Tab-separated table of C-alpha atoms and ligand atoms in Angstrom:
chain	number	residue	atom	x	y	z
A	570	MET	CA	22.481	-60.457	6.521
A	571	HIS	CA	21.905	-63.979	5.233
A	572	LEU	CA	22.108	-67.466	6.622
A	573	GLY	CA	22.880	-69.457	3.479
A	574	GLU	CA	26.462	-70.469	4.165
A	575	HIS	CA	25.833	-71.588	7.763
A	576	GLY	CA	22.484	-73.418	7.517
A	577	MET	CA	18.791	-73.124	8.179
A	578	VAL	CA	16.881	-71.653	11.113
A	579	THR	CA	14.729	-74.217	12.904
A	580	VAL	CA	12.505	-74.175	15.982
A	581	VAL	CA	13.256	-76.932	18.513
A	582	GLU	CA	10.143	-78.918	19.507
A	583	THR	CA	10.506	-81.451	22.315
A	584	GLY	CA	7.109	-83.136	22.518
A	585	GLN	CA	3.353	-82.786	22.577
A	586	TYR	CA	1.391	-80.452	24.799
A	587	THR	CA	-1.863	-81.723	26.306
A	588	HIS	CA	-2.731	-78.942	28.778
A	589	ILE	CA	-1.985	-75.842	26.677
A	590	GLY	CA	-2.049	-74.768	23.037
A	591	VAL	CA	1.329	-73.697	21.597
A	592	SER	CA	1.527	-71.832	18.255
A	593	PRO	CA	4.925	-70.600	17.046
A	594	ILE	CA	4.910	-67.017	15.712
A	595	SER	CA	8.148	-67.093	13.720
A	596	GLY	CA	10.711	-69.546	12.381
A	597	ALA	CA	13.278	-68.416	14.946
A	598	LEU	CA	11.590	-68.211	18.367
A	599	GLY	CA	8.376	-67.213	20.127
A	600	ALA	CA	5.046	-68.987	20.566
A	601	GLU	CA	1.560	-67.964	21.619
A	602	ILE	CA	0.098	-70.054	24.432
A	603	SER	CA	-3.646	-70.635	24.626
A	604	GLY	CA	-5.988	-72.330	27.096
A	605	VAL	CA	-4.554	-70.770	30.275
A	606	ASP	CA	-6.152	-68.259	32.653
A	607	LEU	CA	-3.292	-66.744	34.654
A	608	SER	CA	-5.688	-64.977	37.041
A	609	GLN	CA	-6.256	-68.438	38.616
A	610	THR	CA	-3.608	-70.636	40.241
A	611	VAL	CA	-2.132	-72.738	37.435
A	612	ASP	CA	-1.993	-76.482	38.264
A	613	ASP	CA	1.418	-78.201	38.299
A	614	ALA	CA	0.913	-80.166	35.062
A	615	THR	CA	-0.042	-77.014	33.143
A	616	LEU	CA	2.815	-75.111	34.736
A	617	GLY	CA	5.223	-77.858	33.641
A	618	GLU	CA	4.064	-77.448	30.050
A	619	ILE	CA	4.382	-73.646	30.264
A	620	ARG	CA	7.964	-74.104	31.473
A	621	ARG	CA	8.651	-76.548	28.634
A	622	ALA	CA	7.140	-74.137	26.089
A	623	LEU	CA	9.414	-71.392	27.431
A	624	LEU	CA	12.457	-73.635	27.054
A	625	ASP	CA	11.381	-74.790	23.568
A	626	HIS	CA	10.443	-71.357	22.197
A	627	CYS	CA	12.535	-68.913	24.329
A	628	VAL	CA	9.656	-66.423	24.619
A	629	ILE	CA	5.982	-67.207	25.127
A	630	PHE	CA	2.931	-64.981	24.855
A	631	PHE	CA	-0.513	-65.112	26.473
A	632	ARG	CA	-3.476	-62.985	25.401
A	633	GLY	CA	-6.609	-61.702	27.102
A	634	GLN	CA	-5.322	-61.978	30.683
A	635	THR	CA	-6.655	-59.989	33.662
A	636	LEU	CA	-3.978	-59.805	36.339
A	637	THR	CA	-3.697	-57.911	39.600
A	638	PRO	CA	-0.139	-57.021	40.692
A	639	ASP	CA	-0.330	-59.839	43.262
A	640	ARG	CA	-1.416	-62.456	40.698
A	641	HIS	CA	1.313	-61.248	38.320
A	642	LYS	CA	3.872	-61.814	41.076
A	643	ASP	CA	2.354	-65.151	42.174
A	644	PHE	CA	2.598	-66.560	38.641
A	645	SER	CA	6.167	-65.259	38.185
A	646	ARG	CA	7.232	-66.679	41.572
A	647	ARG	CA	6.440	-70.197	40.364
A	648	PHE	CA	9.653	-69.874	38.297
A	649	GLY	CA	11.939	-68.442	40.982
A	650	THR	CA	12.504	-65.601	43.432
A	651	LEU	CA	11.709	-62.089	42.206
A	652	ASN	CA	14.215	-59.366	41.460
A	653	VAL	CA	14.081	-55.785	42.758
A	654	HIS	CA	15.719	-53.507	40.174
A	655	PRO	CA	18.564	-51.500	41.746
A	656	PHE	CA	18.189	-48.460	39.464
A	657	VAL	CA	14.529	-48.312	38.351
A	658	GLY	CA	11.552	-47.315	40.521
A	659	HIS	CA	8.654	-49.638	41.291
A	660	VAL	CA	4.871	-49.709	41.517
A	661	ALA	CA	3.719	-48.374	44.921
A	662	GLY	CA	3.587	-51.253	47.403
A	663	HIS	CA	5.198	-53.715	44.933
A	664	PRO	CA	9.020	-53.412	44.889
A	665	GLU	CA	9.197	-56.374	42.462
A	666	ILE	CA	7.113	-54.655	39.748
A	667	ILE	CA	8.616	-52.069	37.390
A	668	PRO	CA	6.062	-49.824	35.716
A	669	ILE	CA	7.182	-49.349	32.096
A	670	VAL	CA	5.312	-46.258	30.960
A	671	LYS	CA	5.556	-43.844	28.062
A	672	GLU	CA	3.111	-40.941	28.146
A	673	LYS	CA	1.620	-39.367	25.014
A	674	ASP	CA	3.994	-36.407	25.108
A	675	GLU	CA	7.191	-38.321	25.983
A	676	LYS	CA	9.862	-39.194	23.442
A	677	VAL	CA	12.175	-41.666	25.175
A	678	ASN	CA	10.979	-45.218	25.848
A	679	PHE	CA	12.371	-47.845	28.228
A	680	GLY	CA	14.144	-50.787	26.611
A	681	GLY	CA	14.405	-49.058	23.227
A	682	GLY	CA	17.541	-50.855	22.042
A	683	TRP	CA	18.618	-54.502	21.793
A	684	HIS	CA	19.517	-55.884	25.216
A	685	THR	CA	19.442	-58.784	27.631
A	686	ASP	CA	17.933	-57.792	30.966
A	687	MET	CA	20.407	-56.849	33.694
A	688	SER	CA	23.481	-58.736	32.501
A	689	PHE	CA	25.340	-56.316	34.801
A	690	LEU	CA	24.369	-58.577	37.732
A	691	ALA	CA	26.630	-61.434	38.824
A	692	GLU	CA	23.508	-63.618	38.640
A	693	PRO	CA	21.403	-62.126	35.820
A	694	PRO	CA	17.663	-62.862	35.563
A	695	LEU	CA	16.177	-66.152	34.395
A	696	GLY	CA	13.495	-64.151	32.630
A	697	SER	CA	10.957	-61.360	32.728
A	698	VAL	CA	7.160	-61.446	32.728
A	699	LEU	CA	5.738	-58.339	31.038
A	700	TYR	CA	2.010	-57.564	31.259
A	701	ALA	CA	0.258	-54.931	29.121
A	702	LEU	CA	-2.146	-52.577	30.944
A	703	GLU	CA	-2.568	-49.987	28.194
A	704	THR	CA	-1.375	-50.324	24.609
A	705	PRO	CA	-1.272	-47.870	21.714
A	706	ALA	CA	-3.728	-48.362	18.818
A	707	TYR	CA	-0.699	-49.035	16.619
A	708	GLY	CA	3.040	-49.465	17.245
A	709	GLY	CA	4.845	-50.326	20.481
A	710	ASP	CA	5.604	-53.925	19.430
A	711	THR	CA	8.502	-55.780	21.057
A	712	LEU	CA	11.157	-57.660	19.057
A	713	PHE	CA	12.967	-60.715	20.423
A	714	ALA	CA	16.107	-62.414	19.070
A	715	SER	CA	17.263	-65.991	19.709
A	716	GLN	CA	20.792	-66.073	21.050
A	717	TYR	CA	20.899	-69.852	20.477
A	718	LEU	CA	20.606	-69.192	16.749
A	719	ALA	CA	23.075	-66.324	17.025
A	720	TYR	CA	25.581	-68.836	18.395
A	721	ASP	CA	24.622	-71.803	16.192
A	722	LEU	CA	25.077	-69.816	12.981
A	723	LEU	CA	28.592	-68.599	13.697
A	724	SER	CA	31.437	-70.300	11.842
A	725	PRO	CA	33.394	-73.072	13.654
A	726	GLY	CA	36.445	-70.798	13.868
A	727	MET	CA	34.506	-67.948	15.466
A	728	LYS	CA	32.796	-70.341	17.890
A	729	GLN	CA	36.170	-71.687	18.950
A	730	MET	CA	37.606	-68.222	19.510
A	731	LEU	CA	34.558	-66.916	21.416
A	732	GLY	CA	34.514	-70.042	23.571
A	733	GLY	CA	37.720	-68.818	25.230
A	734	LEU	CA	36.560	-65.238	25.855
A	735	THR	CA	35.065	-63.511	28.889
A	736	ALA	CA	33.184	-60.200	28.675
A	737	ILE	CA	32.937	-57.362	31.171
A	738	HIS	CA	29.376	-56.135	31.793
A	739	THR	CA	28.260	-52.967	33.594
A	740	ALA	CA	25.131	-50.906	34.175
A	741	GLY	CA	27.282	-47.779	33.801
A	742	MET	CA	26.363	-47.084	30.169
A	743	GLN	CA	22.643	-46.983	31.115
A	744	TYR	CA	22.585	-45.755	34.714
A	745	GLY	CA	26.028	-44.189	35.266
A	746	VAL	CA	26.083	-40.539	36.364
A	747	GLU	CA	27.804	-39.338	33.180
A	748	SER	CA	26.160	-41.611	30.629
A	749	GLU	CA	24.117	-40.330	27.654
A	750	ALA	CA	21.391	-42.822	28.531
A	751	SER	CA	21.091	-41.394	32.062
A	752	LYS	CA	20.518	-37.934	30.544
A	753	ASN	CA	17.742	-39.428	28.373
A	754	ASN	CA	16.337	-41.352	31.344
A	755	ALA	CA	16.061	-38.060	33.224
A	756	LYS	CA	13.823	-36.684	30.431
A	757	ARG	CA	11.370	-39.540	30.961
A	758	LYS	CA	9.151	-38.138	33.728
A	759	SER	CA	6.793	-41.126	33.909
A	760	MET	CA	9.462	-43.522	35.239
A	761	GLU	CA	11.940	-43.152	38.078
A	762	THR	CA	15.516	-44.100	37.200
A	763	LYS	CA	18.594	-43.516	39.357
A	764	ALA	CA	21.871	-42.249	37.918
A	765	THR	CA	24.517	-43.490	40.339
A	766	GLU	CA	28.208	-44.316	40.678
A	767	GLU	CA	27.206	-47.754	41.921
A	768	ALA	CA	26.105	-48.494	38.325
A	769	GLU	CA	29.769	-48.473	37.210
A	770	THR	CA	30.441	-51.777	39.012
A	771	THR	CA	31.591	-54.458	36.576
A	772	VAL	CA	30.986	-58.210	36.409
A	773	GLU	CA	32.460	-60.941	34.197
A	774	HIS	CA	30.457	-63.429	32.127
A	775	PRO	CA	31.459	-65.952	29.457
A	776	VAL	CA	30.824	-64.659	25.923
A	777	VAL	CA	29.156	-67.983	25.163
A	778	ARG	CA	27.000	-69.356	27.958
A	779	THR	CA	25.451	-72.778	28.392
A	780	HIS	CA	21.763	-72.716	29.241
A	781	PRO	CA	21.420	-74.406	32.653
A	782	GLU	CA	18.189	-76.216	31.698
A	783	THR	CA	18.514	-77.050	27.985
A	784	GLY	CA	22.300	-77.445	27.825
A	785	ARG	CA	22.333	-75.413	24.579
A	786	LYS	CA	24.969	-72.745	23.957
A	787	ALA	CA	23.903	-69.118	23.521
A	788	LEU	CA	25.770	-65.945	22.651
A	789	TYR	CA	25.807	-63.708	25.727
A	790	VAL	CA	26.868	-60.146	24.885
A	791	ASN	CA	24.570	-57.142	24.427
A	792	GLU	CA	25.042	-53.533	23.424
A	793	ALA	CA	23.367	-52.032	26.501
A	794	PHE	CA	25.544	-53.652	29.151
A	795	THR	CA	28.636	-55.299	27.594
A	796	LEU	CA	31.610	-52.964	27.923
A	797	LYS	CA	34.560	-54.976	26.564
A	798	PHE	CA	36.363	-58.300	26.580
A	799	LYS	CA	38.371	-59.243	29.659
A	800	GLY	CA	42.081	-58.551	29.141
A	801	MET	CA	41.466	-56.132	26.228
A	802	SER	CA	40.877	-52.382	25.976
A	803	LYS	CA	37.517	-50.957	24.927
A	804	ARG	CA	39.047	-49.873	21.618
A	805	GLU	CA	40.419	-53.352	20.943
A	806	SER	CA	37.112	-54.963	21.899
A	807	ARG	CA	34.854	-52.667	19.865
A	808	PRO	CA	35.157	-54.183	16.325
A	809	LEU	CA	34.408	-57.757	17.402
A	810	LEU	CA	31.701	-56.662	19.853
A	811	GLN	CA	30.066	-54.536	17.142
A	812	PHE	CA	30.092	-57.515	14.787
A	813	LEU	CA	28.492	-59.707	17.474
A	814	PHE	CA	25.810	-57.122	18.375
A	815	GLU	CA	24.777	-56.900	14.705
A	816	HIS	CA	25.096	-60.619	14.053
A	817	ALA	CA	23.016	-61.485	17.154
A	818	THR	CA	20.005	-59.382	16.224
A	819	GLN	CA	19.629	-60.033	12.483
A	820	ASP	CA	16.077	-60.502	11.187
A	821	ALA	CA	16.283	-64.265	10.724
A	822	PHE	CA	16.846	-64.743	14.477
A	823	THR	CA	13.847	-62.632	15.561
A	824	CYS	CA	10.132	-62.562	16.201
A	825	ARG	CA	7.884	-59.555	16.690
A	826	PHE	CA	5.010	-59.405	19.179
A	827	ARG	CA	2.005	-57.156	18.647
A	828	TRP	CA	0.609	-56.210	22.048
A	829	GLU	CA	-3.033	-55.822	23.105
A	830	THR	CA	-4.231	-54.767	26.529
A	831	GLY	CA	-4.149	-57.964	28.640
A	832	SER	CA	-1.263	-59.563	26.695
A	833	LEU	CA	1.615	-61.052	28.668
A	834	ALA	CA	5.094	-61.990	27.415
A	835	PHE	CA	7.490	-64.246	29.339
A	836	TRP	CA	11.003	-64.356	27.893
A	837	ASP	CA	13.945	-66.542	28.791
A	838	ASN	CA	16.635	-63.974	29.443
A	839	ARG	CA	19.391	-66.608	29.240
A	840	CYS	CA	18.979	-67.142	25.500
A	841	THR	CA	17.252	-64.037	24.089
A	842	GLN	CA	17.637	-60.324	23.562
A	843	HIS	CA	14.702	-57.945	23.129
A	844	TYR	CA	13.931	-54.450	21.823
A	845	ALA	CA	10.907	-52.261	22.640
A	846	LEU	CA	10.016	-50.301	19.486
A	847	ASN	CA	9.433	-46.574	19.915
A	848	ASP	CA	7.021	-45.887	17.037
A	849	TYR	CA	3.798	-44.701	18.693
A	850	HIS	CA	4.403	-41.039	19.467
A	851	GLY	CA	1.247	-39.287	20.726
A	852	GLN	CA	-0.120	-42.449	22.338
A	853	ARG	CA	0.242	-43.897	25.832
A	854	ARG	CA	1.713	-47.331	26.653
A	855	GLU	CA	1.791	-48.850	30.160
A	856	MET	CA	3.240	-52.228	31.112
A	857	HIS	CA	4.166	-53.963	34.375
A	858	ARG	CA	7.377	-56.008	34.424
A	859	VAL	CA	8.257	-58.678	36.985
A	860	THR	CA	11.729	-60.197	36.698
A	861	VAL	CA	12.628	-63.674	37.950
A	862	ASP	CA	16.115	-64.171	39.416
A	863	GLY	CA	18.562	-66.422	37.594
A	864	ASP	CA	21.939	-67.979	38.267
A	865	ARG	CA	25.545	-67.340	37.412
A	866	PRO	CA	26.241	-67.912	33.683
A	867	PHE	CA	28.728	-70.665	32.846
B	657	SIN	C1	11.958	-54.107	28.538
B	657	SIN	O1	13.028	-53.980	27.973
B	657	SIN	O2	11.842	-54.768	29.557
B	657	SIN	C2	10.722	-53.412	27.965
B	657	SIN	C3	10.083	-54.201	26.887
B	657	SIN	C4	8.841	-53.512	26.382
B	657	SIN	O3	8.375	-52.530	26.973
B	657	SIN	O4	8.306	-53.982	25.388
């Protein structure tokens, strides 16, 4: 993949930060935030800059945090109401926290493919806040891809065509009774996942969405949950969808985060995809994910 004929990748910066440090980690998206202790209540001015950093950089990272489940939820709640996942089990006493665990002897990880969280919902999440409790000595990084850049670097003709298309999304390919992924999920003993007919429900979203806060356009299809285009068969949809899945996740649109225990990532689910790498066999990884509700894509 190359970008030459369409232009250069740039990070959007919209002003100075005076309450937090913000250091981009790649040319496409992602920034590390410093000077914030999330175990304490964050004041409104600092929170405003964290929100701005999220909008500017699409995914932000904090290091060296010590969070209880309640503090994790309190911080996340400053950005919206919290989601309870319909198909994945939760931490005891905390329905809003998904434990993302891979034990030393397990093979299948959670989130091990490019996806946008829960686009099978009519109102998919604003974002997710992922906190690392135990990390492998090596491996287990997470990749993120900017879906603003994925849109921006399409040709004018493709943009025009996609602008008129709607996609059908479903959880069926991941949590449907007959799906391959459900069979793999069942092998993962450390996490509870439901295989259910309810997962086959479909919803419609525009293929190109407009971010409700930045006004920028982002590509909004993903391999985990996008089934086909509205008004077309799966077979007819497949070639263009496959092109878009590959286009949207090319290296130049990505950043890669190396986790340490106490790291926290907060991604904007409206303009990113992510991928949890499964390259740490024989080691344990444990994360807690809180997901903030979003609104209907337009
Ligand atoms: C996820 O897809 O939410 C999991 C990401 C990760 O474990 O790095």
